[in-house]
Amino acid sequence: MQIALLGNPNTGKTSLFNSLTGSYQYVGNWSGVTVEKKVGSLRNGRDDLIDLPGIYSLNPLSKDEAVVSNFLLHESFEEMLNIVDASQLRRNLNLTIPLLEFGKPMVIGLNMTDVAKLRGIRVQEDYLSEELGVPVVPIIARSGTGIEFLEDELYEENAWRKPFKLDYGMAVENAIAALVKLMPKSFSAKRWLAIQFLEENRAVENFIYSVANESLLCKIRSELEEKLSKPPAIDIQDTRNKYIEHVIERVTIREKISRVTLTDKIDALATHKYLGLPIFLLLMYVMFMLTFNWLGFPLSDQLDRLFSGPLTSGLEELLGMIGASSFIHALVLDGIVAGVGGVLVFVPQIFILFFFISLLEDSGYMARVATVMDRVMQAIGLNGKSFIPMIIGFGCNVPGVMAARTVEQPKERLMTILLTPLMSCSARLPVYALFVGAFFTQNQAFVVLSIYLLGIILALLLAKLFSKTIFKQEESFFVMELPPYRLPQWTSLWRSTWDKGKGFVRKAGTFIFAGSVFIWLLTYAGPGGLDVPMDESFLALIGSSIAPLLAPIGFDNWQSSAALLTGFLAKEVVVSTMSIIYTVPDGTLQEVLATSFTPLAAYSFMVFILLYIPCLATIAAINKETGSRKWTLFSMAYALIIAYAVSFSIYQIGQWFIG
Amino acid sequence: MNLMDLELGEHAVIKDMSRMNKWLQQRLIQMGIRNNSKIYVKNRLPFGGPCMLDCEGQCLSIRNKDARCLEVERLSCK
Ligand SMILES: Nc1nc2c(ncn2[C@@H]2O[C@H](COP(=O)(O)OP(=O)(O)O)[C@@H](O)[C@H]2O)c(=O)[nH]1
């Protein structure tokens, strides 16, 4: 059996999905985290639960929301699970009613009952169940309270569910009856289809215009509009509102409680007139210090010592014992251990960064950041909401680009997608870490922070430029729900951190593993045969053909050109490549690097790495999200041009200063 | 009067939303905000930044230019 999970954003849908399916999913707090279609199998092993994006209404106002209407129109499923936030009943029922009209068996999970209680709202589930004619189970999705009862209801074939029918008044009902006759025979929820059509649901219109007579349908709707002397959608909404008020009146008991909640207190600080922005910057600073100086580097150091010490010597012994050839010996130690190990040592830093991003998302702070930043973003032709994809982009550009879907205005969305890759993702981190470790030991975090800031500043400048030239602005709007602050749960935090971070580990096992072997082979073989000196290898050959181009920006050695080429696959491969190229019997990679770059060239190189091109996976995401090859190519081209220009300026001006 | 005329924390009810941007109006309606909903301004961000509203127990933020299109009526008591 297929069960669809539907509900408003921020109602705990993802938490419920996780506790019902026991699968690892991504849990977040800002409307827009659940963008992909996810299917999990329920614990009885027979039924599937399909997670749909959180929506306020079936009538899609953005691309994201059309997913649900299209799902109802085109997919087959047997049952609906509607999650309803007990503390926001009015808004939630606004979605429940059209879902009930769809006519499939439904179970309501009444969530956030703890929050409602704190606010002095008690929802009597038995009355609600009686009103709506479907089972209602009170739950607390976050702690798993009541989940067993919800499961029982889901699996049971209830005989007493009564069909739901709200009377919209004579005029509307007559129009519905007339429309139903015109609806395709094969579609069972004809009344629902008719009502949604009257409500001008765009996804439904698209569907029925392809199977029924458009002009007849529209004639009925415009005649109704004349009769009502207002759009039918408004009249239908009015009827629903009245009904919802009636239901709320009947099922809720309100107790008096004190008005100032914890959320209000935190908001007084987080969105304070003058302190809001400094607080955000301070949090970012702490996040970076923890990721780098305070926690990340020491941990990476330990790991590095483990790899280069016990692990390498252990493997060496093992290879000696089984009598491996010198080829295998070199492949394993110089290729795989150097390449994969060089990237893996940065796992602690990346997980710390992802942990903080998950924390920001889960706690509800992200929505405040969007609000605080809206004024600045508006000034450069973007939207406060564009800020969130960009922050996510610090973790990884791919989910960042995908999160741009929640920006409703098409041009702002496109700009957000194009600019998110300028946010320095965690895969670029190993490269910086390597270089600051070699050249800027005194102020590691500061230098890395300057690179991150450079990315942000460039994004802001380019946004301004783009919105003045390519994207002449249409009317822009901003509305952001600010969910109450919630203390994230450790398990769900860990899950979402792991969910984001595991991609990195997996990449190390597959992509980077294969890449390392390939790159190593290119260094091992050359026109002169196998086991040639590094400088006569194929990689050196390829690298040196590009090197002259890079001389003006500070690094004309073939090694860095080769590393940049391979970095297109994934930015951290740059580190693998360098680890392989610069393998030396004694001394660390960083010591060797110190002899091939000047500090200025190293900085220029880091800037180039930041900007020069989105990685392969990001480009695929951009292509998917924009649906346009033109914009995908644009995203690559402008990055390359900017990277060259900025690195060029830094290197040339820097040299002039140094003399 | 519109939402911008309210003092912080001053309670009011919504009287007319029809002057708002059509899209925004629809979104607010979807969120259960409509005529006669109780509303108050929680916070205004500086430099003409968005204002944070509380409407029937839910909190959201909109821009000033849109807030100006939201007609409200002051509630006498409280
Ligand atoms: N107090 C409380 N918090 C909950 C409950 N269910 C979910 N949450 C929290 O609400 C936040 C949003 O939940 P999430 O599952 O991401 O909601 P979604 O946006 O609807 O998918 C998370 O911080 C959850 O931990 C609940 O029943 N009670």
Short mmCIF file of C-alpha atoms and ligand atoms in Angstrom, two decimals, chain A residues 8-15 27-29 34 111-112 114-115 139-142 362 486 489, ligand 1:
data_model
loop_
_atom_site.label_atom_id
_atom_site.label_comp_id
_atom_site.label_asym_id
_atom_site.label_seq_id
_atom_site.Cartn_x
_atom_site.Cartn_y
_atom_site.Cartn_z
CA ASN A 8 1.90 22.36 6.17
CA PRO A 9 5.56 23.34 6.34
CA ASN A 10 7.16 23.20 9.79
CA THR A 11 4.61 20.88 11.28
CA GLY A 12 7.08 18.10 12.04
CA LYS A 13 6.47 16.19 8.83
CA THR A 14 10.07 15.16 8.45
CA SER A 15 10.29 14.04 12.07
CA VAL A 27 15.36 17.04 9.24
CA GLY A 28 15.28 20.81 9.07
CA ASN A 29 13.24 23.70 10.27
CA THR A 34 11.84 18.68 2.14
CA ASN A 111 1.17 16.84 16.03
CA MET A 112 2.79 19.39 18.33
CA ASP A 114 3.00 19.54 23.57
CA VAL A 115 3.51 22.95 21.98
CA ILE A 139 1.16 12.62 18.61
CA ILE A 140 4.46 14.29 19.44
CA ALA A 141 6.51 13.46 16.38
CA ARG A 142 9.73 14.65 17.89
CA ASP A 362 16.83 22.84 12.89
CA ARG A 486 12.91 24.60 18.94
CA GLN A 489 17.17 16.87 19.15
N1 LIG C 1 7.85 20.36 20.53
C1 LIG C 1 7.71 19.63 19.42
N2 LIG C 1 8.57 19.81 18.41
C2 LIG C 1 8.41 19.08 17.29
C3 LIG C 1 7.37 18.12 17.17
N3 LIG C 1 7.50 17.54 15.94
C4 LIG C 1 8.56 18.12 15.34
N4 LIG C 1 9.12 19.04 16.15
C5 LIG C 1 10.28 19.90 15.85
O1 LIG C 1 9.86 20.85 14.88
C6 LIG C 1 10.93 21.18 14.00
C7 LIG C 1 10.48 21.01 12.55
O2 LIG C 1 10.26 19.66 12.31
P1 LIG C 1 10.43 19.00 10.89
O3 LIG C 1 10.20 17.56 11.06
O4 LIG C 1 11.67 19.43 10.23
O5 LIG C 1 9.19 19.69 10.17
P2 LIG C 1 8.82 19.80 8.61
O6 LIG C 1 9.36 21.12 8.18
O7 LIG C 1 7.34 19.78 8.61
O8 LIG C 1 9.41 18.64 7.90
C8 LIG C 1 12.09 20.29 14.40
O9 LIG C 1 12.98 21.06 15.17
C9 LIG C 1 11.45 19.18 15.21
O10 LIG C 1 12.33 18.68 16.18
C10 LIG C 1 6.47 17.94 18.27
O11 LIG C 1 5.52 17.17 18.23
N5 LIG C 1 6.69 18.73 19.36
#
